[in-house]
Coordinates of C-alpha atoms in Angstrom, one line a residue:
M1 CA 24.3 -7.0 -5.8
N2 CA 24.8 -5.3 -2.7
R3 CA 22.8 -6.7 0.3
E4 CA 21.1 -4.6 2.8
Y5 CA 19.4 -6.4 5.8
I6 CA 16.5 -5.4 7.9
S7 CA 15.0 -7.1 10.9
S8 CA 11.7 -9.1 11.0
G9 CA 10.1 -6.2 13.4
Q10 CA 11.0 -3.4 11.0
C11 CA 9.6 -5.2 8.2
M12 CA 6.5 -5.5 10.1
F13 CA 6.3 -1.9 10.6
L14 CA 7.1 -1.1 6.9
L15 CA 4.2 -3.4 6.0
M16 CA 1.6 -1.8 8.2
G17 CA 2.6 1.7 7.3
S18 CA 2.2 1.1 3.4
V19 CA -1.0 -0.8 3.7
I20 CA -2.3 2.0 5.6
G21 CA -0.6 4.6 3.3
M22 CA -2.6 6.8 0.9
A23 CA -5.8 4.4 1.8
I24 CA -6.2 6.3 5.0
M25 CA -7.4 9.3 3.0
L26 CA -8.8 7.9 -0.4
V27 CA -10.4 4.6 0.5
P28 CA -13.2 5.6 3.0
S29 CA -15.3 7.8 0.9
H30 CA -14.8 5.1 -2.1
L31 CA -16.1 2.2 0.0
I32 CA -18.7 4.1 1.6
A33 CA -20.1 5.2 -1.9
I34 CA -20.3 1.5 -2.8
A35 CA -21.7 -0.3 0.4
R36 CA -23.0 2.8 2.4
Q37 CA -23.0 2.1 6.1
D38 CA -21.7 -1.5 5.8
A39 CA -18.3 -0.3 4.2
W40 CA -16.7 -1.3 7.7
L41 CA -17.0 -4.9 6.6
A42 CA -14.7 -4.6 3.7
P43 CA -11.6 -4.6 5.4
W44 CA -12.5 -7.6 7.4
L45 CA -13.3 -9.7 4.5
C46 CA -10.0 -9.0 2.8
L47 CA -8.1 -10.0 6.0
V48 CA -7.7 -13.8 4.9
P49 CA -6.7 -13.4 1.5
G50 CA -4.1 -10.7 2.4
L51 CA -2.7 -13.3 5.0
L52 CA -2.8 -16.0 2.4
L53 CA -0.7 -13.6 0.0
I54 CA 1.7 -13.0 2.7
G55 CA 2.1 -16.8 3.0
V56 CA 2.6 -17.2 -0.4
L57 CA 5.4 -14.9 -1.1
L58 CA 7.1 -15.9 2.1
S59 CA 6.9 -19.7 1.0
L60 CA 8.6 -18.5 -2.3
S61 CA 11.2 -16.4 -0.6
R62 CA 12.0 -19.4 1.6
Q63 CA 12.2 -21.5 -1.5
Y64 CA 14.4 -19.3 -3.4
P65 CA 16.5 -17.8 -0.5
G66 CA 18.3 -14.3 -1.7
Q67 CA 16.2 -13.7 -4.8
S68 CA 13.3 -11.1 -5.1
L69 CA 10.1 -11.5 -6.6
V70 CA 11.6 -10.3 -10.1
Q71 CA 14.5 -12.8 -9.9
Y72 CA 12.9 -15.9 -8.8
S73 CA 10.1 -15.4 -11.5
V74 CA 13.0 -16.0 -13.9
T75 CA 14.3 -18.8 -11.8
I76 CA 10.9 -20.7 -11.6
L77 CA 9.6 -19.7 -15.3
G78 CA 12.6 -19.2 -17.5
L79 CA 12.0 -16.7 -20.5
P80 CA 8.5 -16.1 -19.7
G81 CA 9.6 -14.8 -16.2
Y82 CA 11.6 -12.1 -18.1
L83 CA 8.2 -10.9 -19.3
L84 CA 6.2 -11.3 -16.0
G85 CA 9.4 -9.4 -14.3
L86 CA 8.9 -6.5 -16.9
M87 CA 5.2 -6.5 -16.2
L88 CA 5.8 -6.0 -12.2
L89 CA 8.4 -3.3 -13.0
F90 CA 5.7 -1.3 -14.9
F91 CA 3.1 -2.1 -12.1
F92 CA 5.6 -0.7 -9.4
F93 CA 6.5 2.3 -11.7
L94 CA 2.6 2.8 -12.2
L95 CA 1.9 2.5 -8.2
G96 CA 5.0 5.0 -7.7
A97 CA 3.5 7.7 -9.9
L98 CA -0.2 7.2 -8.7
S99 CA 1.3 7.4 -4.9
L100 CA 3.2 10.5 -5.5
R101 CA 0.4 12.3 -7.6
G102 CA -2.0 11.5 -4.7
I103 CA 0.5 12.9 -2.2
V104 CA 0.7 16.2 -4.4
S105 CA -2.9 16.5 -4.9
F106 CA -3.7 16.2 -1.2
V107 CA -1.1 18.8 -0.1
I108 CA -2.2 21.3 -2.9
S109 CA -6.3 20.6 -2.1
N110 CA -5.5 21.2 1.7
T111 CA -2.7 23.5 2.2
L112 CA -0.5 24.9 -0.2
F113 CA -3.3 26.0 -2.7
E114 CA -1.4 28.5 -4.8
T115 CA 1.8 26.4 -5.2
P116 CA 2.5 25.3 -8.7
P117 CA 2.5 21.2 -8.7
P118 CA 6.0 20.7 -10.0
I119 CA 7.6 22.5 -7.0
I120 CA 5.7 20.1 -4.6
Y121 CA 6.5 17.2 -6.9
F122 CA 10.5 17.9 -6.6
A123 CA 10.0 19.1 -3.0
T124 CA 8.5 15.7 -2.1
L125 CA 10.8 13.4 -4.5
L126 CA 14.1 14.9 -3.9
P127 CA 14.1 13.8 -0.1
C128 CA 12.4 10.6 -0.9
A129 CA 15.5 10.0 -3.5
Y130 CA 18.0 11.0 -0.9
A131 CA 16.6 8.7 1.8
L132 CA 16.3 5.5 -0.7
R133 CA 20.2 6.6 -1.4
M134 CA 20.8 6.0 2.1
G135 CA 19.6 2.2 1.8
L136 CA 16.6 0.2 2.9
E137 CA 18.1 -0.7 6.4
V138 CA 18.4 3.1 7.3
L139 CA 14.9 3.7 5.9
A140 CA 13.4 0.8 7.8
R141 CA 14.6 2.0 11.2
A142 CA 13.4 5.6 10.5
F143 CA 9.9 4.4 9.7
A144 CA 9.6 1.7 12.2
L145 CA 10.0 4.8 14.9
L146 CA 7.8 7.2 12.9
I147 CA 5.1 4.6 12.3
F148 CA 5.0 3.4 15.8
M149 CA 4.6 7.0 17.2
T150 CA 1.9 7.7 14.4
V151 CA 0.0 4.8 15.3
W152 CA -0.7 6.3 18.7
L153 CA -1.7 9.7 17.0
V154 CA -4.2 7.7 15.1
L155 CA -5.5 5.9 18.2
F156 CA -5.9 9.2 19.8
V157 CA -7.8 10.9 17.3
Q158 CA -10.1 8.1 16.9
A159 CA -10.9 8.1 20.7
Y160 CA -11.5 11.8 20.6
A161 CA -13.7 11.6 17.5
M162 CA -16.1 8.7 19.1
S163 CA -17.2 11.6 21.6
N164 CA -19.2 12.9 18.7
A165 CA -20.1 9.5 17.3
N166 CA -23.6 8.8 16.0
F167 CA -23.7 4.9 15.9
D168 CA -27.2 4.8 14.6
Q169 CA -25.5 5.8 11.4
L170 CA -24.2 2.2 11.0
F171 CA -27.8 0.6 10.6
P172 CA -29.5 -1.0 9.0
F173 CA -27.0 -3.6 8.7
L174 CA -26.9 -4.9 5.5
G175 CA -29.3 -2.4 4.2
E176 CA -28.2 -2.8 0.5
G177 CA -27.5 -6.2 0.5
V178 CA -24.5 -8.3 0.3
L179 CA -23.3 -7.5 -3.1
P180 CA -22.1 -4.0 -2.4
V181 CA -20.2 -5.3 0.5
I182 CA -18.4 -7.9 -1.8
H183 CA -17.9 -5.1 -4.6
A184 CA -16.2 -3.1 -1.7
S185 CA -14.2 -5.9 -0.7
L186 CA -12.9 -6.6 -4.0
S187 CA -12.0 -3.0 -4.6
F188 CA -10.0 -3.1 -1.2
C189 CA -8.2 -6.2 -1.9
A190 CA -6.8 -4.5 -4.9
F191 CA -5.9 -1.4 -3.3
P192 CA -4.5 -1.1 -0.8
V193 CA -3.9 -4.9 0.2
G194 CA -2.7 -6.7 -3.0
E195 CA -0.8 -3.8 -4.4
T196 CA 1.0 -3.5 -1.1
I197 CA 1.7 -6.9 -0.4
I198 CA 3.2 -7.8 -3.8
L199 CA 5.9 -5.3 -3.2
F200 CA 7.2 -7.1 -0.3
G201 CA 8.1 -9.7 -2.7
M202 CA 10.8 -7.4 -3.2
I203 CA 12.1 -7.0 0.3
F204 CA 11.6 -10.3 2.0
N205 CA 15.0 -11.4 0.6
Q206 CA 16.5 -8.6 2.7
V207 CA 15.0 -9.6 5.9
R208 CA 17.2 -11.3 8.4
N209 CA 16.5 -15.2 9.1
S210 CA 13.8 -14.9 11.8
P211 CA 11.5 -17.9 12.6
G212 CA 8.7 -15.4 13.7
L213 CA 8.6 -13.5 10.6
G214 CA 5.5 -15.0 9.5
K215 CA 3.7 -13.9 12.9
K216 CA 5.0 -10.5 12.9
L217 CA 3.9 -9.6 9.2
S218 CA 0.5 -11.1 10.1
L219 CA 0.5 -8.9 13.0
G220 CA 1.3 -5.8 11.2
F221 CA -1.1 -6.7 8.6
F222 CA -4.0 -7.3 11.2
L223 CA -3.2 -3.9 12.7
A224 CA -3.3 -2.0 9.5
I225 CA -6.8 -3.6 8.6
L226 CA -7.8 -2.5 12.2
I227 CA -6.7 0.9 11.5
L228 CA -8.5 1.2 8.3
F229 CA -11.5 -0.1 9.8
M230 CA -11.6 2.7 12.7
V231 CA -11.1 5.2 9.7
I232 CA -13.9 4.1 7.8
E233 CA -16.3 3.6 10.7
R234 CA -15.3 7.1 12.0
S235 CA -16.4 8.5 8.8
I236 CA -19.9 6.9 8.8
V237 CA -20.5 7.6 12.6
T238 CA -19.6 11.2 12.6
I239 CA -20.7 12.6 9.2
G240 CA -22.7 9.7 8.0
P241 CA -22.7 7.7 5.0
E242 CA -24.2 10.1 2.5
R243 CA -21.7 12.9 3.3
S244 CA -18.7 10.5 3.5
S245 CA -19.4 9.2 0.1
R246 CA -19.7 12.9 -1.5
S247 CA -16.4 13.9 0.2
V248 CA -13.0 13.5 -1.6
Y249 CA -11.2 13.0 1.6
S250 CA -14.0 12.1 3.9
L251 CA -11.4 11.5 6.8
T252 CA -10.6 15.6 7.0
A253 CA -14.2 16.2 6.4
G254 CA -14.9 14.0 9.8
I255 CA -12.2 15.7 11.6
N256 CA -13.5 19.0 10.8
A257 CA -17.3 18.1 12.0
I258 CA -16.4 17.2 15.5
T259 CA -15.8 19.7 18.2
G260 CA -12.2 20.9 18.3
G261 CA -11.4 19.0 15.0
A262 CA -9.3 22.2 13.5
I263 CA -6.8 21.3 16.3
L264 CA -6.7 17.7 15.6
L265 CA -6.5 18.1 11.6
P266 CA -2.8 19.2 11.8
F267 CA -1.8 15.7 13.5
M268 CA -4.1 13.7 11.1
T269 CA -2.5 15.3 8.2
L270 CA 0.9 14.1 9.8
N271 CA -0.3 10.9 10.2
W272 CA -1.3 10.6 6.5
F273 CA 2.0 12.0 5.4
V274 CA 4.1 9.5 7.3
F275 CA 1.9 6.6 5.9
S276 CA 1.9 7.9 2.6
I277 CA 5.7 8.7 2.2
C278 CA 6.5 5.5 3.6
Q279 CA 4.4 3.6 0.9
F280 CA 5.7 5.8 -1.9
I281 CA 9.2 5.2 -1.1
L282 CA 8.8 1.5 -1.0
F283 CA 7.1 1.4 -4.5
Y284 CA 10.2 3.7 -5.5
Y285 CA 12.3 1.1 -3.9
A286 CA 10.6 -1.9 -5.7
F287 CA 10.8 -0.1 -9.0
V288 CA 14.6 0.6 -8.9
S289 CA 15.6 -2.4 -7.3
G290 CA 13.6 -4.5 -9.6
L291 CA 15.3 -2.8 -12.7
A292 CA 18.7 -3.7 -11.2
H293 CA 17.7 -7.3 -10.7
W294 CA 16.2 -7.3 -14.3
F295 CA 19.4 -5.9 -15.9
K296 CA 21.6 -7.8 -13.3
L297 CA 23.1 -4.4 -12.2
A298 CA 25.4 -4.6 -9.0
D299 CA 23.6 -1.8 -7.3
Y300 CA 20.2 -0.1 -7.6
K301 CA 21.5 3.5 -6.2
S302 CA 22.7 4.7 -9.7
L303 CA 19.1 4.0 -11.0
I304 CA 17.5 6.2 -8.4
L305 CA 17.3 9.8 -9.9
P306 CA 16.6 9.0 -13.4
A307 CA 13.9 6.3 -12.2
G308 CA 12.5 9.3 -10.0
A309 CA 12.2 11.9 -13.0
L310 CA 10.4 9.3 -14.9
I311 CA 8.0 8.6 -12.0
M312 CA 7.5 12.4 -11.5
A313 CA 7.0 13.3 -15.0
Y314 CA 4.3 10.3 -15.5
G315 CA 2.8 11.3 -12.1
I316 CA 2.5 15.0 -13.5
Y317 CA 0.9 14.2 -17.0
M318 CA -1.1 10.9 -16.1
F319 CA -4.4 12.7 -15.2
E320 CA -5.9 16.0 -15.6
N321 CA -7.3 16.3 -12.0
V322 CA -8.0 14.5 -8.7
L323 CA -11.5 13.0 -9.9
E324 CA -10.0 11.7 -12.9
A325 CA -7.3 9.9 -10.9
A326 CA -9.6 8.5 -8.3
T327 CA -11.9 7.3 -11.1
F328 CA -9.1 5.0 -12.8
S329 CA -7.8 3.9 -9.2
F330 CA -11.2 2.7 -8.3
T331 CA -12.8 1.5 -11.5
V332 CA -10.0 0.6 -14.1
Y333 CA -7.3 -0.3 -11.5
P334 CA -8.8 -3.5 -9.9
L335 CA -9.7 -5.0 -13.0
F336 CA -5.8 -5.8 -13.7
A337 CA -4.4 -5.3 -10.1
L338 CA -6.2 -8.2 -8.5
P339 CA -5.2 -10.8 -11.2
L340 CA -1.8 -9.5 -11.1
T341 CA -1.1 -9.1 -7.3
F342 CA -3.0 -12.4 -6.4
G343 CA -2.7 -14.3 -9.5
L344 CA 1.1 -14.0 -10.3
P345 CA 2.3 -15.1 -7.0
L346 CA 0.0 -18.1 -6.9
L347 CA 1.0 -19.0 -10.4
L348 CA 4.6 -18.9 -9.4
W349 CA 4.0 -21.0 -6.3
L350 CA 2.0 -23.5 -7.9
V351 CA 4.7 -23.9 -11.0
A352 CA 7.5 -24.2 -8.3
G353 CA 5.8 -26.9 -6.3
I354 CA 5.0 -29.0 -9.4
K355 CA 8.8 -28.3 -10.3
K356 CA 9.7 -29.7 -6.8
L357 CA 7.6 -32.6 -7.2
L358 CA 8.8 -33.7 -10.9
Y359 CA 12.3 -33.5 -9.5
K360 CA 11.9 -35.8 -6.5
A361 CA 10.1 -38.0 -8.8
K362 CA 13.1 -37.9 -11.0
E363 CA 15.6 -38.7 -8.1
R364 CA 13.5 -41.8 -7.3

């Protein structure tokens, strides 16, 4: 299969952008509904599990250089690895459809109210398909620049919003107890942490050899957690936990509630769009490249349009409305996402380690 290489710095920006992704709009309302004023703790409790998952996937990538997650699943497990690869492909397909639907739902709800959804699906998917045909290296360069600029916009909006903050909304600390915070943390580990990091198992084999890759990825993940923490905290201190938990998009509700927020809202929408498109294209890439690896094809680019059509069709018909999609994403989805995103890499890492020990013992 044709190889495309990106730098460790570009990989860091891709990780940061995709972790933030749809979560910047969807996660605050959900976490605040669970943990109320303590929801800001959830991202920090997921920091260590996320870093460990990055470490496990990097270790596997170094043990099996040049192979993606789908490929070394077969190398490690044999025939069962093909079944696991198939599960991963469906998972990436599902995430791509969910991500695309989330983008379209937000656009319809906030800007293009009267536009038929299929038109927005086409208008979103076709540029993404074209960008994917340009290759991962071109995508990485473009998103590294866009995400760098977008992060500064996020920080500017955050600083401005703090002038209207009521920090009393953060108290009482642990007023609902510890269990709601743990519940919120598990949900956050599934979406966005686990689902995003595992897709980089399809990308690490495309990163140029760099001794500082682990540190850069850890920094990118930490910055993503920091930004999501700020977004959750902003929702709590500007409009309060009650209103935040009732809003589908508490981020936009919080921006509209502050003085001059209507001016900032287009910038915040631009931020979200860059992060969300980054996330969707990477899920799209993981699906088509994984298909190519699973079927041992020379290149994934011939699969881009048919795979995109499948993702779009499933995204249109999978749910009736935004609330149904949100219910699935935050109740049903974590039940299978957590074991898959954290359990599968750990299983592969353990089996690979055992095989290595047995091989060394046999050599003696």
